[in-house]
CSV table of C-alpha atoms and ligand atoms in Angstrom, one decimal:
chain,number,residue,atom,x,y,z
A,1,UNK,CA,7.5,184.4,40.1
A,2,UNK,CA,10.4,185.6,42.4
A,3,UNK,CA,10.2,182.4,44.7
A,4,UNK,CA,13.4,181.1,46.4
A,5,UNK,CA,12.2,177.6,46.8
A,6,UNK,CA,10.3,177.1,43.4
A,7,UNK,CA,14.0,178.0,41.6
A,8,UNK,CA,15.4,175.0,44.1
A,9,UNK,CA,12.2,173.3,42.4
A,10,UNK,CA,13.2,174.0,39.0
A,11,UNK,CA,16.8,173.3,39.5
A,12,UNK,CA,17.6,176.9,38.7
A,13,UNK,CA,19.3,177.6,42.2
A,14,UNK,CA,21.7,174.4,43.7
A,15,UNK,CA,20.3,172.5,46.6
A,16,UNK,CA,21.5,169.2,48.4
A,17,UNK,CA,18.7,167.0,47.1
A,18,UNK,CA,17.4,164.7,50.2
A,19,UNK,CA,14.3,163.0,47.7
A,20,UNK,CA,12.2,163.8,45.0
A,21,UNK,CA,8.9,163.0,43.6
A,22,UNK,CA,6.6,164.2,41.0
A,23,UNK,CA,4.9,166.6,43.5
A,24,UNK,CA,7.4,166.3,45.9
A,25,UNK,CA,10.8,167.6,46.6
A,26,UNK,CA,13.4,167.7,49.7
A,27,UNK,CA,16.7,169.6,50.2
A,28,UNK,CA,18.7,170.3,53.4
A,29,UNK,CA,18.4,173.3,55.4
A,30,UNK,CA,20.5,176.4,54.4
A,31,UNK,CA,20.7,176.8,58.1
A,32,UNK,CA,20.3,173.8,59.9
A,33,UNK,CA,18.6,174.0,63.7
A,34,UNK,CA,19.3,170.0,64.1
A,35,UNK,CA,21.9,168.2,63.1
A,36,UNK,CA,19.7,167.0,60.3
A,37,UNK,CA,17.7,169.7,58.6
A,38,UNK,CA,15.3,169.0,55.7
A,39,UNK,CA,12.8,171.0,53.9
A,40,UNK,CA,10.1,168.8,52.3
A,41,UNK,CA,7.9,170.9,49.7
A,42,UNK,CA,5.4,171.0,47.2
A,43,UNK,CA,6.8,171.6,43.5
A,44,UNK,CA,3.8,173.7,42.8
A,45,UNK,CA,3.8,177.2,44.2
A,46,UNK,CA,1.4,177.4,47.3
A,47,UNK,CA,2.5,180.9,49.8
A,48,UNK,CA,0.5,179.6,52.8
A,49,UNK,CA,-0.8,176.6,54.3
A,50,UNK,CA,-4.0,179.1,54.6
A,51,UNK,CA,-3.8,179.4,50.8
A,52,UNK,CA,-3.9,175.3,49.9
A,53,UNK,CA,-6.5,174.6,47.5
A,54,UNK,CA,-8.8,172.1,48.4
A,55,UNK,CA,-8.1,169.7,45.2
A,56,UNK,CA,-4.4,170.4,46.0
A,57,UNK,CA,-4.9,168.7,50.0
A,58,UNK,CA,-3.6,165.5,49.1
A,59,UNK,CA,-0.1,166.9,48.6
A,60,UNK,CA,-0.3,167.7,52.0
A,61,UNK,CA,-0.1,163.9,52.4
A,62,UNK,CA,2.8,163.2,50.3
A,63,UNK,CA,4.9,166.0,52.0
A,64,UNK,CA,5.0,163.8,54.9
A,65,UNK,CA,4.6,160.6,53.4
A,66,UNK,CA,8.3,161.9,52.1
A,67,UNK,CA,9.2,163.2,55.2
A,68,UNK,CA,9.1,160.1,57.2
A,69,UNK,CA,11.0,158.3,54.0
A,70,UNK,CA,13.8,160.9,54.4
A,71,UNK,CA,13.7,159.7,58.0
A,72,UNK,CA,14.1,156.6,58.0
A,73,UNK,CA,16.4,156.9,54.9
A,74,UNK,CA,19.1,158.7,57.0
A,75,UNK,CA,18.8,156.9,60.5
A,76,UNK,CA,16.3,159.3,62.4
A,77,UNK,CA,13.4,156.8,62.5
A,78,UNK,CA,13.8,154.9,65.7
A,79,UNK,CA,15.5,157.9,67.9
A,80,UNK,CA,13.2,160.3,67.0
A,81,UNK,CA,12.1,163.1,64.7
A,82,UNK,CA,10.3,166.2,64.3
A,83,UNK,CA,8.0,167.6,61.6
A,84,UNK,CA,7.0,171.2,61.9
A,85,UNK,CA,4.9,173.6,59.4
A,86,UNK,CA,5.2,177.7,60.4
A,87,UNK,CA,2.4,179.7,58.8
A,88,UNK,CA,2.6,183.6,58.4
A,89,UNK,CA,4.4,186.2,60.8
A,90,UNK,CA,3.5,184.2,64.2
A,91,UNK,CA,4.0,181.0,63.1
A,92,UNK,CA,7.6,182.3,62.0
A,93,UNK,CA,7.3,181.8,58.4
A,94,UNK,CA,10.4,183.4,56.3
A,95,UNK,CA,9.6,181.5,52.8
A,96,UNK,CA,6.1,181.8,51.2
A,97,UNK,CA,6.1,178.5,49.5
A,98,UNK,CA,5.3,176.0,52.1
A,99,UNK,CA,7.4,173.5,53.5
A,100,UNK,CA,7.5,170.9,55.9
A,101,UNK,CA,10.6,171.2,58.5
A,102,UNK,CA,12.0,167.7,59.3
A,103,UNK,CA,14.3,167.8,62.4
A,104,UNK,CA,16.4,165.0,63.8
A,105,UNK,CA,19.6,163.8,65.4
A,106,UNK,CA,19.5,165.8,69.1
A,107,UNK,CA,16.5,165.5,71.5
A,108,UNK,CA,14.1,168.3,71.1
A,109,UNK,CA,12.1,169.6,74.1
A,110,UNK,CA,9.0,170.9,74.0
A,111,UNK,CA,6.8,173.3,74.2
A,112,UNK,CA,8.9,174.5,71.3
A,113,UNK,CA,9.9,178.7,72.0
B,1,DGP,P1,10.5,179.1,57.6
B,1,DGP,O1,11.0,180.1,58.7
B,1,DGP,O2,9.5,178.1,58.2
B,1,DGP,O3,9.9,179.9,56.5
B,1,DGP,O4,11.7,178.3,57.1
B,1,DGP,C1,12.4,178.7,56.0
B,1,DGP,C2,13.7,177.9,56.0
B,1,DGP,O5,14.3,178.0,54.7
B,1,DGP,C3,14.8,178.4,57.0
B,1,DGP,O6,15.0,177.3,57.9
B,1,DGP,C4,16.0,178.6,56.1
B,1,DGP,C5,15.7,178.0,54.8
B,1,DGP,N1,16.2,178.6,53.6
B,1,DGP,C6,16.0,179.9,53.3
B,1,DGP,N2,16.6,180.2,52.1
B,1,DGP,C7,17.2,179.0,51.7
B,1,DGP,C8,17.9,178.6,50.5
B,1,DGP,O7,18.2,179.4,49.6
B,1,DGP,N3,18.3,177.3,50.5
B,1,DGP,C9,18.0,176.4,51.5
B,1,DGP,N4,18.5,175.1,51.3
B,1,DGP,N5,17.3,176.7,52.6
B,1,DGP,C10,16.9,178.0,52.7
């Protein structure tokens, strides 16, 4: 399978490595929106948060489980962070393999554009 993140996953393509887990792993952003940029992601291949297989739910969990580890881990915890999921074309989705975006170290506003 031709997926971008799955070779990260597999060590095939070089990433800076934030955490990993069994199920789990995190790299920095290629091109960072926040002065801290992390992807948190599933090692299995899932395109789509649409496309998550019930039994596979639980990793759901664990992405942010990580997510707030990687926080605190690098400082964000008590300023502030974001977590953000795009799905498909409107939800500004580039990679099909999901991913969890963890933001951190400017304020944020919202709504988000
Ligand atoms: P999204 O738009 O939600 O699908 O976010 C995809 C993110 O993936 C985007 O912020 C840029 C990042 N990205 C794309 N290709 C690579 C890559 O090869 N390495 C890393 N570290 N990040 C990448």
């Amino acid at each position: 399978m031709d997926c971008i993140f799955c070779k990260i996953a597999n060590k095939e393509i070089p990433a800076r490595i934030a955490f990993e887990s069994d199920r789990v792993i995190a790299f920095h952003d290629l091109f960072p929106q926040a002065p801290t940029h992390v992807l948190v992601i599933p090692k299995t291949h899932i395109s789509t948060l649409n496309d998550v297989p019930a039994e596979q739910a639980p990793v759901l969990g664990e992405l942010v489980s990580a997510a707030t580890t990687i926080a605190k881990e690098l400082g964000l915890a008590d300023a502030g962070y974001r977590v953000v999921m795009n799905c498909n074309a409107d939800g500004g989705q580039s990679v099909y393999h999901i991913h969890l975006h963890l933001l951190g170290g400017r304020h944020m506003a919202w709504p988000p554009g």
